[in-house]
Amino acid sequence: MRHFLRDDDLTPKEQHEVLDLALRLKQDRFAERPLAGPKTALVMFDKTSTRTRVSFAVGISDLGGSALIVNPGEAQLGEKESISDTAIIFSRMTELIVWRTGAHKNIELMAKHASVPVINSLTDDFHPCQVLADLLTVREHKDELQGLTAAYVGDAANNMAHSYLLGFATAGINLRLAGPEGYLPREDILAKAEQIAEQTGSTITVSNDPREAVTGADIVITDTWISMGQEAEEAARLQHFNGYCVDEELFGLAKDDAIFLHCLPAYRGFEVSAEVIDGPRSVVWDEAENRVHAQKALMVWLLRQAKQSE
Ligand code: CP
Ligand code: NVA
């Protein structure tokens, strides 16, 4: 059974196929109906969400299905019932499982025991659905992904940074990460991304220098300095990230036609200035909408794979 837990669960060719399908579905919203019936897809949250909840609900409905949303604290999962038992139950009743949770090992366990596709809609370590939507957005604005250069400035140790490492390397996009000491990517994820980049002919650099990272870039990206679950570290983080705000001056070092991405929610005046995120080169609203189209394509693709393996 194929699942989508990390960005490198799709090969470069498969990622390309999913993005092609997403572009087609954006043009022709109801072209694929694998969930017609309606069949049920489960979308479960251990952390809050705006975009992910709505984009999966809309996408599942467009594919002919019905989304069953399970909000934080609503299932027996946790102290009362194991992940492995839950995976078996959900697989007997639904066509696919979408889950936002904390520890990445939880979703690996869910996938191990599930007999339907499992999709990671954010863990502490990765947010691969977001990066698929980002790649779709970049394709719309820049056509060819291969050979572009992206700069990610800020918390280079969080789920978004890790997903950019794997997802952008898979797409052949050069990535420059800039974050303060102590907020740099996990070694094993960086090593895996470097291995993929070698195959796709792209490059990866990691530094503490936002200006060097952004200079001449085609795409400039940031994310919150305080991810869900890190609220207690707020004071220390605000201090450490001083100097990492993507403001007009920093964004001005990128190419003239550079675009700005942010997965949202954004904190204006912290990781990004209002002038940049609300400015003419920001594509964050396309990026948010593209969650629907990218995830629809992913669901269609995974359901096809599941059918073929029956
Ligand atoms: N970008 C993103 O995943 O947003 P939500 O947390 O609102 O789902
Ligand atoms: N890094 C952020 C992403 C939110 C979509 C978080 O985990 O809170």
Coordinates of C-alpha atoms and ligand atoms in Angstrom, one line a residue:
M1 CA 0.0 0.0 0.0
R2 CA 1.4 3.4 -1.0
H3 CA 1.2 6.2 1.6
F4 CA 2.3 9.8 1.6
L5 CA 4.0 10.5 4.9
R6 CA 7.1 12.3 3.7
D7 CA 7.9 14.3 0.6
D8 CA 10.3 11.6 -0.6
D9 CA 7.5 9.0 -0.7
L10 CA 7.0 10.2 -4.3
T11 CA 9.9 9.8 -6.8
P12 CA 10.7 12.7 -9.0
K13 CA 8.6 11.1 -11.8
E14 CA 5.7 10.5 -9.5
Q15 CA 5.8 14.0 -8.0
H16 CA 5.7 15.3 -11.6
E17 CA 2.7 13.1 -12.4
V18 CA 0.8 14.3 -9.3
L19 CA 1.5 18.0 -10.2
D20 CA 0.4 17.4 -13.8
L21 CA -2.9 15.9 -12.5
A22 CA -3.3 18.8 -10.0
L23 CA -3.1 21.3 -12.9
R24 CA -5.6 19.3 -14.9
L25 CA -8.0 19.1 -11.9
K26 CA -7.7 22.8 -11.3
Q27 CA -9.0 23.4 -14.8
D28 CA -11.6 20.6 -14.6
R29 CA -12.7 20.4 -11.0
F30 CA -14.9 17.3 -11.3
A31 CA -12.9 15.3 -13.8
E32 CA -11.9 12.5 -11.4
R33 CA -14.5 10.8 -9.1
P34 CA -12.8 7.9 -7.3
L35 CA -14.8 8.5 -4.2
A36 CA -18.2 8.6 -5.9
G37 CA -20.9 6.8 -3.9
P38 CA -20.2 8.8 -1.8
K39 CA -17.4 6.9 -0.1
T40 CA -16.0 8.2 3.1
A41 CA -12.5 9.6 3.7
L42 CA -11.4 10.2 7.2
V43 CA -9.6 13.5 8.1
M44 CA -8.4 13.5 11.7
F45 CA -6.7 16.3 13.7
D46 CA -4.6 16.2 16.8
K47 CA -3.7 19.9 16.2
T48 CA -5.8 22.8 15.0
S49 CA -6.2 23.8 11.3
T50 CA -7.9 26.2 8.9
R51 CA -6.6 25.4 5.4
T52 CA -6.0 21.7 5.8
R53 CA -9.4 20.9 7.2
V54 CA -11.3 23.0 4.6
S55 CA -9.1 22.0 1.6
F56 CA -9.4 18.2 2.3
A57 CA -13.2 18.6 2.9
V58 CA -13.7 20.4 -0.4
G59 CA -11.3 18.1 -2.3
I60 CA -13.0 14.9 -1.0
S61 CA -16.4 16.3 -1.9
D62 CA -15.1 17.3 -5.4
L63 CA -13.9 13.7 -5.9
G64 CA -17.5 12.4 -5.2
G65 CA -16.8 11.4 -1.5
S66 CA -17.8 12.5 1.9
A67 CA -15.2 13.8 4.4
L68 CA -15.5 12.6 8.0
I69 CA -13.7 15.2 10.1
V70 CA -12.5 14.1 13.5
N71 CA -11.3 17.1 15.6
P72 CA -8.7 17.1 18.4
G73 CA -9.8 15.0 21.4
E74 CA -12.8 13.4 19.6
A75 CA -11.5 9.9 19.1
Q76 CA -10.6 7.2 21.6
L77 CA -7.1 7.3 20.2
G78 CA -4.3 8.1 22.7
E79 CA -4.4 6.6 26.2
K80 CA -7.6 4.6 25.6
E81 CA -6.9 2.9 22.2
S82 CA -3.7 2.1 20.3
I83 CA -2.8 3.6 17.0
S84 CA -2.5 0.1 15.5
D85 CA -6.0 -0.9 16.5
T86 CA -7.4 2.4 15.3
A87 CA -5.6 1.9 11.9
I88 CA -7.4 -1.4 11.4
I89 CA -10.8 0.0 12.4
F90 CA -10.5 3.0 10.1
S91 CA -9.3 0.8 7.3
R92 CA -12.4 -1.4 7.6
M93 CA -14.7 1.7 7.3
T94 CA -13.1 4.3 5.1
E95 CA -11.2 4.7 1.8
L96 CA -8.3 6.8 3.1
I97 CA -6.9 8.2 6.3
V98 CA -5.6 11.8 6.5
W99 CA -4.0 12.6 9.8
R100 CA -2.4 15.7 11.5
T101 CA -0.5 14.7 14.5
G102 CA 2.6 15.4 16.6
A103 CA 5.3 12.7 16.6
H104 CA 6.0 11.5 13.1
K105 CA 6.4 7.9 14.4
N106 CA 2.7 7.9 15.2
I107 CA 1.7 8.3 11.5
E108 CA 4.3 5.7 10.5
L109 CA 2.6 3.3 12.9
M110 CA -0.8 4.2 11.5
A111 CA 0.4 3.5 7.9
K112 CA 2.0 0.2 9.0
H113 CA -1.3 -1.1 10.2
A114 CA -3.6 0.5 7.7
S115 CA -4.9 -1.2 4.6
V116 CA -6.0 2.1 3.0
P117 CA -3.7 5.0 1.9
V118 CA -2.5 7.2 4.8
I119 CA -1.7 10.9 4.1
N120 CA 0.3 13.1 6.5
S121 CA -1.4 16.4 6.9
L122 CA 1.4 17.7 9.2
T123 CA 3.5 16.2 11.9
D124 CA 6.3 17.8 14.0
D125 CA 8.8 16.7 11.3
F126 CA 7.1 17.1 7.9
H127 CA 4.2 18.9 6.1
P128 CA 4.4 17.3 2.6
C129 CA 0.9 18.2 1.4
Q130 CA 1.8 21.9 1.9
V131 CA 5.0 21.5 -0.2
L132 CA 3.0 19.8 -3.0
A133 CA 0.7 22.9 -3.1
D134 CA 3.8 25.1 -3.0
L135 CA 5.3 23.3 -6.0
L136 CA 2.0 23.6 -7.9
T137 CA 2.1 27.4 -7.2
V138 CA 5.7 27.7 -8.4
R139 CA 4.8 25.8 -11.5
E140 CA 2.0 28.2 -12.3
H141 CA 4.2 31.2 -11.8
K142 CA 7.5 30.0 -13.1
D143 CA 6.6 27.1 -15.5
E144 CA 9.7 24.8 -15.1
L145 CA 10.7 23.8 -11.6
Q146 CA 14.1 22.3 -12.5
G147 CA 16.9 24.7 -12.0
L148 CA 15.0 27.4 -10.0
T149 CA 16.6 28.6 -6.7
A150 CA 14.6 29.0 -3.5
A151 CA 15.7 30.6 -0.3
Y152 CA 14.0 29.6 3.0
V153 CA 14.7 32.0 5.9
G154 CA 13.8 31.4 9.5
D155 CA 13.2 28.1 11.5
A156 CA 15.2 25.7 9.4
A157 CA 14.6 22.9 11.9
N158 CA 10.8 22.8 11.6
N159 CA 8.4 20.6 9.6
M160 CA 8.2 23.1 6.7
A161 CA 12.0 23.3 6.3
H162 CA 12.3 19.5 6.4
S163 CA 9.6 19.1 3.8
Y164 CA 11.2 21.8 1.5
L165 CA 14.5 19.9 1.8
L166 CA 13.0 16.6 0.5
G167 CA 10.2 18.0 -1.8
F168 CA 12.3 20.7 -3.5
A169 CA 15.2 18.3 -4.0
T170 CA 12.8 15.8 -5.6
A171 CA 11.6 18.6 -7.9
G172 CA 15.2 19.7 -8.9
I173 CA 14.9 23.1 -7.2
N174 CA 18.1 24.5 -5.6
L175 CA 17.4 25.3 -1.9
R176 CA 19.3 27.7 0.3
L177 CA 18.2 27.4 4.0
A178 CA 19.2 30.2 6.4
G179 CA 18.4 29.9 10.2
P180 CA 20.1 30.7 13.5
E181 CA 22.4 28.2 15.2
G182 CA 20.2 25.6 17.0
Y183 CA 17.5 26.0 14.4
L184 CA 19.1 24.1 11.5
P185 CA 17.8 20.9 9.8
R186 CA 18.1 17.4 11.2
E187 CA 21.2 15.7 9.9
D188 CA 19.5 12.6 8.6
I189 CA 16.9 14.6 6.6
L190 CA 19.5 16.9 5.2
A191 CA 21.6 13.8 4.1
K192 CA 18.6 12.3 2.5
A193 CA 17.8 15.5 0.7
E194 CA 21.4 15.8 -0.5
Q195 CA 21.2 12.3 -1.9
I196 CA 18.0 13.1 -3.8
A197 CA 19.5 16.4 -5.0
E198 CA 22.4 14.5 -6.5
Q199 CA 20.0 12.5 -8.6
T200 CA 17.9 15.5 -9.7
G201 CA 20.9 17.8 -10.3
S202 CA 20.0 20.4 -7.7
T203 CA 22.0 21.9 -4.8
I204 CA 21.4 22.5 -1.1
T205 CA 23.1 25.0 1.2
V206 CA 22.6 25.6 4.9
S207 CA 23.8 28.8 6.6
N208 CA 23.2 31.5 9.2
D209 CA 23.1 34.2 6.5
P210 CA 19.7 35.2 5.3
R211 CA 21.1 37.9 2.9
E212 CA 23.4 35.4 1.2
A213 CA 20.5 32.9 0.9
V214 CA 18.1 35.4 -0.6
T215 CA 20.5 37.1 -3.0
G216 CA 19.4 36.3 -6.6
A217 CA 16.7 33.8 -5.5
D218 CA 13.6 33.0 -7.7
I219 CA 11.5 32.1 -4.7
V220 CA 11.7 33.4 -1.1
I221 CA 10.0 31.5 1.7
T222 CA 9.5 31.7 5.4
D223 CA 7.3 30.2 8.1
T224 CA 6.3 31.0 11.7
W225 CA 9.1 31.0 14.2
I226 CA 6.8 29.3 16.7
S227 CA 5.2 26.1 15.4
M228 CA 2.2 24.4 17.0
G229 CA 3.4 22.8 20.3
Q230 CA 6.4 25.2 20.7
E231 CA 4.4 28.0 22.4
A232 CA 6.3 27.7 25.7
E233 CA 9.6 28.6 23.9
E234 CA 8.1 31.8 22.5
A235 CA 10.4 34.3 24.4
A236 CA 13.6 32.5 23.6
R237 CA 12.6 32.0 20.0
L238 CA 11.7 35.6 19.4
Q239 CA 15.2 36.5 20.6
H240 CA 17.0 33.9 18.5
F241 CA 15.2 34.8 15.3
N242 CA 15.9 38.5 15.6
G243 CA 17.3 39.5 12.1
Y244 CA 15.5 36.8 10.2
C245 CA 12.3 38.7 9.2
V246 CA 11.7 38.7 5.5
D247 CA 11.1 42.4 5.0
E248 CA 11.3 44.7 1.9
E249 CA 15.1 45.1 2.3
L250 CA 15.8 41.4 2.5
F251 CA 13.3 40.5 -0.2
G252 CA 14.8 43.2 -2.4
L253 CA 18.0 41.1 -2.7
A254 CA 16.1 38.4 -4.6
K255 CA 15.5 38.5 -8.4
D256 CA 13.1 41.3 -9.6
D257 CA 10.5 38.7 -10.6
A258 CA 11.0 36.6 -7.4
I259 CA 7.8 35.3 -5.7
F260 CA 7.1 35.1 -1.9
L261 CA 5.6 31.9 -0.3
H262 CA 4.3 31.3 3.2
C263 CA 2.3 28.3 4.2
L264 CA 0.2 30.4 6.6
P265 CA -0.9 31.2 9.3
A266 CA 1.5 34.2 9.1
Y267 CA 2.6 36.6 11.9
R268 CA 3.1 40.0 10.2
G269 CA 6.0 41.9 11.8
F270 CA 7.7 38.8 13.0
E271 CA 8.9 36.3 10.3
V272 CA 7.6 38.5 7.4
S273 CA 6.7 42.2 7.1
A274 CA 3.1 43.2 6.0
E275 CA 4.7 45.0 2.9
V276 CA 6.1 41.7 1.6
I277 CA 3.3 39.3 2.4
D278 CA 0.6 41.7 1.2
G279 CA 2.8 43.0 -1.7
P280 CA 2.5 42.4 -5.4
R281 CA 5.1 39.5 -5.6
S282 CA 3.4 37.5 -2.8
V283 CA 1.6 34.4 -4.1
V284 CA 0.3 33.2 -0.7
W285 CA -3.4 33.2 -1.7
D286 CA -2.7 31.0 -4.8
E287 CA -0.6 28.8 -2.5
A288 CA -3.5 28.4 0.0
E289 CA -6.0 27.6 -2.7
N290 CA -3.6 25.1 -4.3
R291 CA -3.9 23.0 -1.2
V292 CA -7.2 21.8 -2.7
H293 CA -5.9 21.0 -6.1
A294 CA -2.6 19.4 -5.1
Q295 CA -4.3 17.2 -2.4
K296 CA -7.1 16.1 -4.8
A297 CA -4.4 15.0 -7.3
L298 CA -2.5 13.2 -4.5
M299 CA -5.7 11.4 -3.3
V300 CA -6.6 10.3 -6.9
W301 CA -3.0 9.1 -7.4
L302 CA -2.9 7.1 -4.2
L303 CA -6.4 5.6 -4.7
R304 CA -5.3 4.4 -8.2
Q305 CA -2.2 2.8 -6.7
A306 CA -4.3 1.1 -4.0
K307 CA -6.7 -0.2 -6.7
Q308 CA -3.8 -1.6 -8.8
S309 CA -2.3 -3.4 -5.8
E310 CA -5.7 -5.1 -4.9
Ligands
CP1 N1 -0.8 25.7 6.1 C1 -1.6 25.0 6.9 O1 -1.4 23.8 7.0 O2 -2.6 25.7 7.5 P1 -3.6 25.1 8.6 O3 -2.8 24.9 9.9 O4 -4.6 26.2 8.8 O5 -4.2 23.9 8.1
NVA2 N1 5.4 25.1 11.1 C1 4.0 25.4 11.3 C2 3.3 25.1 10.1 C3 1.8 25.4 10.2 C4 1.0 25.0 8.9 C5 3.5 24.6 12.5 O1 3.8 23.4 12.6 O2 2.8 25.1 13.3

